[in-house]
């Protein structure tokens, strides 16, 4: 894919929403790397409010060192409109999913080995096992193209496989997941890994996995408080990342929820 660049405005004049999205994507990327969901490859994108554009890291930047200054702003045509550097080669994954899914604000592409294993076993499908996996009740399809998704046509086919779902695997390659925010994307990634681990453990024990039933999923969702749950887990992982040096201390005020924000006003 050919990437076009236009002149970048000075950083001091960048809109605050660009700064915040760049920081959120940077933090999410570092935390995903720390949790073993990203490694030397993979990437996160997030829409910029008020603009038909999204933020994504420079492709060559280490996922453990992503920072706002290593982020690019890309428009829906794939043109880099802010930042210096090349985006990831698989930019079409993000472009075409964000075009086809207006409900999605953030996209993750990763190569998590545990997830890839489910595309390489005959007769085995990744299914909702853990309670939080009700998020994927509609299914987790597998895209048949195992190669790098570098061209528009590939990206369109990848978006078609994802369809209305929140996650899809890629045969012998990786996965994509989508969510309503970068923070929600990270929390879902944690639960996606937990769920895949649970199913793999059942398989390795020689037992037949027992996925959640429709009735169990309905009961889980009656009790669900997604917004609160995302806020609670984000508070934990952001603080953990700050404590362990995964996130710079100067990011604290922008990332850690205040005590007032952590008040739970309802039970369901």
Short mmCIF file of C-alpha atoms in Angstrom, two decimals:
data_model
loop_
_atom_site.label_atom_id
_atom_site.label_comp_id
_atom_site.label_asym_id
_atom_site.label_seq_id
_atom_site.Cartn_x
_atom_site.Cartn_y
_atom_site.Cartn_z
CA UNK A 1 0.00 0.00 0.00
CA UNK A 2 1.30 3.45 -0.91
CA UNK A 3 1.18 5.92 1.97
CA UNK A 4 0.76 9.64 1.25
CA UNK A 5 2.00 12.34 3.62
CA UNK A 6 1.03 15.98 3.95
CA UNK A 7 2.69 18.64 6.05
CA UNK A 8 2.14 18.35 9.77
CA UNK A 9 1.02 21.25 11.87
CA UNK A 10 3.22 22.21 14.77
CA UNK A 11 2.66 20.04 17.84
CA UNK A 12 1.78 23.05 19.97
CA UNK A 13 -1.25 23.77 17.75
CA UNK A 14 -2.57 20.20 17.68
CA UNK A 15 -6.13 19.91 19.01
CA UNK A 16 -6.42 18.57 22.54
CA UNK A 17 -8.51 15.63 21.35
CA UNK A 18 -5.61 14.52 19.14
CA UNK A 19 -3.26 14.72 22.12
CA UNK A 20 -5.62 12.69 24.30
CA UNK A 21 -6.23 9.98 21.70
CA UNK A 22 -2.49 9.74 20.99
CA UNK A 23 -1.84 9.31 24.72
CA UNK A 24 -4.61 6.72 25.14
CA UNK A 25 -3.40 4.64 22.19
CA UNK A 26 0.18 4.88 23.46
CA UNK A 27 -0.82 3.72 26.93
CA UNK A 28 -3.02 0.90 25.64
CA UNK A 29 -0.25 -0.31 23.33
CA UNK A 30 2.33 -0.38 26.13
CA UNK A 31 -0.07 -2.18 28.48
CA UNK A 32 -0.96 -4.75 25.82
CA UNK A 33 2.75 -5.42 25.30
CA UNK A 34 3.25 -5.79 29.06
CA UNK A 35 0.40 -8.33 29.20
CA UNK A 36 1.87 -10.39 26.36
CA UNK A 37 -0.92 -9.56 23.92
CA UNK A 38 1.32 -7.45 21.66
CA UNK A 39 5.03 -8.03 21.11
CA UNK A 40 7.36 -6.81 18.38
CA UNK A 41 4.38 -6.43 16.05
CA UNK A 42 0.68 -5.59 16.11
CA UNK A 43 -0.99 -2.20 16.48
CA UNK A 44 -3.88 -0.19 17.89
CA UNK A 45 -5.87 2.57 16.20
CA UNK A 46 -8.51 4.92 17.61
CA UNK A 47 -10.80 7.49 16.04
CA UNK A 48 -10.20 11.17 16.78
CA UNK A 49 -13.45 12.82 17.93
CA UNK A 50 -14.72 15.49 15.58
CA UNK A 51 -12.49 14.41 12.70
CA UNK A 52 -12.75 11.78 9.99
CA UNK A 53 -9.34 10.46 10.99
CA UNK A 54 -7.67 8.14 13.46
CA UNK A 55 -4.43 7.79 15.41
CA UNK A 56 -2.03 4.89 14.94
CA UNK A 57 1.62 4.36 15.82
CA UNK A 58 4.58 4.68 13.50
CA UNK A 59 5.12 1.12 12.29
CA UNK A 60 8.81 0.96 13.21
CA UNK A 61 8.33 2.07 16.83
CA UNK A 62 8.81 -0.56 19.54
CA UNK A 63 5.45 -1.46 21.03
CA UNK A 64 7.05 -1.16 24.47
CA UNK A 65 8.04 2.46 23.82
CA UNK A 66 5.09 3.95 21.93
CA UNK A 67 4.46 7.56 22.97
CA UNK A 68 2.30 10.43 21.67
CA UNK A 69 5.21 11.80 19.66
CA UNK A 70 5.48 8.46 17.80
CA UNK A 71 1.84 8.55 16.74
CA UNK A 72 0.43 9.45 13.33
CA UNK A 73 -2.91 10.90 12.34
CA UNK A 74 -4.32 9.16 9.26
CA UNK A 75 -7.44 10.08 7.27
CA UNK A 76 -9.95 7.65 5.73
CA UNK A 77 -7.99 7.62 2.46
CA UNK A 78 -4.87 6.35 4.23
CA UNK A 79 -3.08 9.70 4.03
CA UNK A 80 -0.82 10.60 6.94
CA UNK A 81 -1.98 14.12 7.79
CA UNK A 82 -0.01 14.61 11.00
CA UNK A 83 3.26 13.08 12.17
CA UNK A 84 6.51 12.00 10.60
CA UNK A 85 7.06 8.36 9.69
CA UNK A 86 5.37 5.40 8.07
CA UNK A 87 2.30 3.68 9.57
CA UNK A 88 2.22 -0.11 10.00
CA UNK A 89 2.20 -2.02 6.72
CA UNK A 90 -1.18 -3.55 7.61
CA UNK A 91 -2.89 -0.15 7.77
CA UNK A 92 -5.72 -1.42 5.49
CA UNK A 93 -7.00 -3.55 8.38
CA UNK A 94 -7.77 -0.40 10.35
CA UNK A 95 -8.91 1.69 7.39
CA UNK A 96 -11.50 -0.78 6.15
CA UNK A 97 -12.85 -1.83 9.55
CA UNK A 98 -13.31 1.79 10.64
CA UNK A 99 -15.03 2.57 7.33
CA UNK A 100 -17.43 -0.35 7.60
CA UNK A 101 -18.17 -0.11 11.33
CA UNK A 102 -19.27 3.37 12.44
CA UNK A 103 -20.03 1.90 15.89
CA UNK A 104 -16.34 1.07 16.39
CA UNK A 105 -13.93 3.65 17.85
CA UNK A 106 -10.82 1.49 18.32
CA UNK A 107 -9.24 -1.47 16.53
CA UNK A 108 -6.55 -3.93 17.64
CA UNK A 109 -4.56 -6.22 15.39
CA UNK A 110 -2.25 -8.61 17.22
CA UNK A 111 -0.47 -11.93 16.78
CA UNK A 112 -1.29 -13.54 20.13
CA UNK A 113 0.01 -17.11 19.87
CA UNK A 114 -2.75 -18.55 22.04
CA UNK A 115 -5.42 -17.19 19.69
CA UNK A 116 -3.57 -18.30 16.56
CA UNK A 117 -3.56 -21.87 17.91
CA UNK A 118 -7.35 -22.00 17.55
CA UNK A 119 -6.98 -21.47 13.78
CA UNK A 120 -4.69 -24.49 13.49
CA UNK A 121 -6.81 -27.22 15.12
CA UNK A 122 -9.27 -29.27 13.12
CA UNK A 123 -12.79 -29.17 14.51
CA UNK A 124 -12.02 -26.71 17.32
CA UNK A 125 -13.65 -23.28 17.48
CA UNK A 126 -12.89 -20.53 19.99
CA UNK A 127 -16.12 -19.99 21.95
CA UNK A 128 -17.25 -18.00 25.02
CA UNK A 129 -16.12 -19.89 28.13
CA UNK A 130 -15.60 -17.27 30.85
CA UNK A 131 -18.30 -14.88 32.04
CA UNK A 132 -16.79 -11.79 30.41
CA UNK A 133 -16.63 -13.66 27.11
CA UNK A 134 -20.33 -12.97 26.63
CA UNK A 135 -18.89 -10.03 24.68
CA UNK A 136 -18.30 -12.52 21.83
CA UNK A 137 -21.67 -14.26 21.94
CA UNK A 138 -22.27 -13.49 18.24
CA UNK A 139 -19.27 -15.61 17.31
CA UNK A 140 -15.54 -15.35 16.54
CA UNK A 141 -15.09 -16.08 12.82
CA UNK A 142 -11.77 -16.95 11.19
CA UNK A 143 -10.53 -15.05 8.16
CA UNK A 144 -8.99 -17.46 5.61
CA UNK A 145 -6.16 -15.22 4.34
CA UNK A 146 -3.02 -15.94 6.45
CA UNK A 147 -0.85 -13.34 4.70
CA UNK A 148 -0.14 -9.74 5.66
CA UNK A 149 -3.10 -7.51 4.89
CA UNK A 150 -1.39 -4.78 2.87
CA UNK A 151 -3.90 -3.84 0.18
CA UNK A 152 -7.36 -2.29 0.11
CA UNK A 153 -9.02 -5.40 -1.31
CA UNK A 154 -7.52 -7.53 1.48
CA UNK A 155 -8.67 -5.01 4.08
CA UNK A 156 -12.19 -5.02 2.67
CA UNK A 157 -12.30 -8.82 2.79
CA UNK A 158 -10.97 -8.73 6.36
CA UNK A 159 -13.68 -6.26 7.40
CA UNK A 160 -16.31 -8.46 5.75
CA UNK A 161 -15.20 -11.47 7.79
CA UNK A 162 -15.42 -9.43 10.99
CA UNK A 163 -18.90 -8.28 9.98
CA UNK A 164 -21.00 -7.37 13.03
CA UNK A 165 -18.79 -9.28 15.45
CA UNK A 166 -16.38 -7.82 18.04
CA UNK A 167 -13.49 -10.17 17.24
CA UNK A 168 -12.22 -12.35 14.43
CA UNK A 169 -9.23 -14.62 14.09
CA UNK A 170 -6.89 -14.77 11.09
CA UNK A 171 -5.81 -18.21 9.90
CA UNK A 172 -2.25 -18.94 11.13
CA UNK A 173 -1.67 -15.19 11.54
CA UNK A 174 -3.44 -13.40 14.38
CA UNK A 175 -6.65 -11.61 15.23
CA UNK A 176 -8.53 -8.35 15.17
CA UNK A 177 -10.78 -6.96 17.86
CA UNK A 178 -12.92 -3.84 18.02
CA UNK A 179 -14.49 -1.75 20.78
CA UNK A 180 -16.13 1.57 21.58
CA UNK A 181 -12.93 3.11 23.00
CA UNK A 182 -9.22 2.41 23.35
CA UNK A 183 -9.63 1.64 27.05
CA UNK A 184 -12.49 -0.78 26.35
CA UNK A 185 -10.34 -2.38 23.67
CA UNK A 186 -7.62 -3.08 26.24
CA UNK A 187 -10.02 -4.52 28.83
CA UNK A 188 -11.61 -6.75 26.19
CA UNK A 189 -8.12 -7.93 25.19
CA UNK A 190 -7.45 -9.06 28.76
CA UNK A 191 -10.71 -11.02 28.83
CA UNK A 192 -10.15 -12.44 25.35
CA UNK A 193 -6.84 -13.89 26.51
CA UNK A 194 -8.44 -15.23 29.72
CA UNK A 195 -11.17 -16.90 27.70
CA UNK A 196 -8.79 -18.50 25.18
CA UNK A 197 -6.64 -19.73 28.08
CA UNK A 198 -9.66 -21.31 29.78
CA UNK A 199 -10.71 -23.20 26.67
CA UNK A 200 -7.16 -24.34 25.97
CA UNK A 201 -6.81 -25.60 29.54
CA UNK A 202 -9.98 -27.66 29.15
CA UNK A 203 -8.67 -29.11 25.89
CA UNK A 204 -5.27 -29.89 27.39
CA UNK A 205 -6.98 -31.67 30.30
CA UNK A 206 -8.56 -33.98 27.76
CA UNK A 207 -12.03 -32.73 28.61
CA UNK A 208 -14.79 -31.48 26.34
CA UNK A 209 -15.08 -27.70 26.76
CA UNK A 210 -18.46 -26.49 28.02
CA UNK A 211 -19.09 -23.03 26.55
CA UNK A 212 -21.57 -20.61 28.03
CA UNK A 213 -25.16 -21.36 27.09
CA UNK A 214 -27.52 -18.75 25.68
CA UNK A 215 -29.38 -18.72 29.01
CA UNK A 216 -26.16 -18.18 30.94
CA UNK A 217 -25.13 -15.35 28.62
CA UNK A 218 -28.53 -13.70 29.06
CA UNK A 219 -28.16 -13.91 32.85
CA UNK A 220 -24.63 -12.48 32.71
CA UNK A 221 -25.80 -9.56 30.60
CA UNK A 222 -28.70 -8.79 32.97
CA UNK A 223 -26.09 -8.16 35.65
CA UNK A 224 -23.57 -6.43 33.38
CA UNK A 225 -22.28 -2.88 33.99
CA UNK A 226 -19.81 -2.56 31.12
CA UNK A 227 -18.93 1.10 31.65
CA UNK A 228 -18.17 0.55 35.34
CA UNK A 229 -16.24 -2.65 34.68
CA UNK A 230 -14.02 -0.97 32.07
CA UNK A 231 -13.37 1.93 34.43
CA UNK A 232 -12.54 -0.42 37.33
CA UNK A 233 -10.11 -2.58 35.36
CA UNK A 234 -8.54 0.39 33.60
CA UNK A 235 -7.85 1.96 37.01
CA UNK A 236 -6.10 -1.26 38.08
CA UNK A 237 -4.01 -1.79 34.96
CA UNK A 238 -3.08 1.88 34.49
CA UNK A 239 -1.90 2.11 38.11
CA UNK A 240 -0.06 -1.20 37.77
CA UNK A 241 1.63 0.06 34.59
CA UNK A 242 2.68 3.29 36.31
CA UNK A 243 4.02 1.44 39.33
CA UNK A 244 6.04 -0.99 37.22
CA UNK A 245 7.43 1.68 34.90
CA UNK A 246 5.52 0.49 31.84
CA UNK A 247 3.87 3.92 31.67
CA UNK A 248 5.73 7.20 32.35
CA UNK A 249 4.78 8.91 35.61
CA UNK A 250 3.99 12.13 33.75
CA UNK A 251 1.02 10.38 32.13
CA UNK A 252 -0.66 9.79 35.51
CA UNK A 253 -3.13 12.68 35.59
CA UNK A 254 -4.38 11.98 32.08
CA UNK A 255 -4.85 8.24 32.60
CA UNK A 256 -5.82 7.49 36.21
CA UNK A 257 -9.50 8.04 37.10
CA UNK A 258 -10.23 10.35 40.01
CA UNK A 259 -11.97 9.14 43.19
CA UNK A 260 -15.15 10.84 42.02
CA UNK A 261 -15.01 8.97 38.71
CA UNK A 262 -14.64 5.66 40.55
CA UNK A 263 -17.91 5.98 42.44
CA UNK A 264 -20.41 3.28 41.49
CA UNK A 265 -23.91 4.72 41.36
CA UNK A 266 -25.84 1.53 40.58
CA UNK A 267 -25.61 -2.27 40.87
CA UNK A 268 -27.01 -3.28 37.48
#
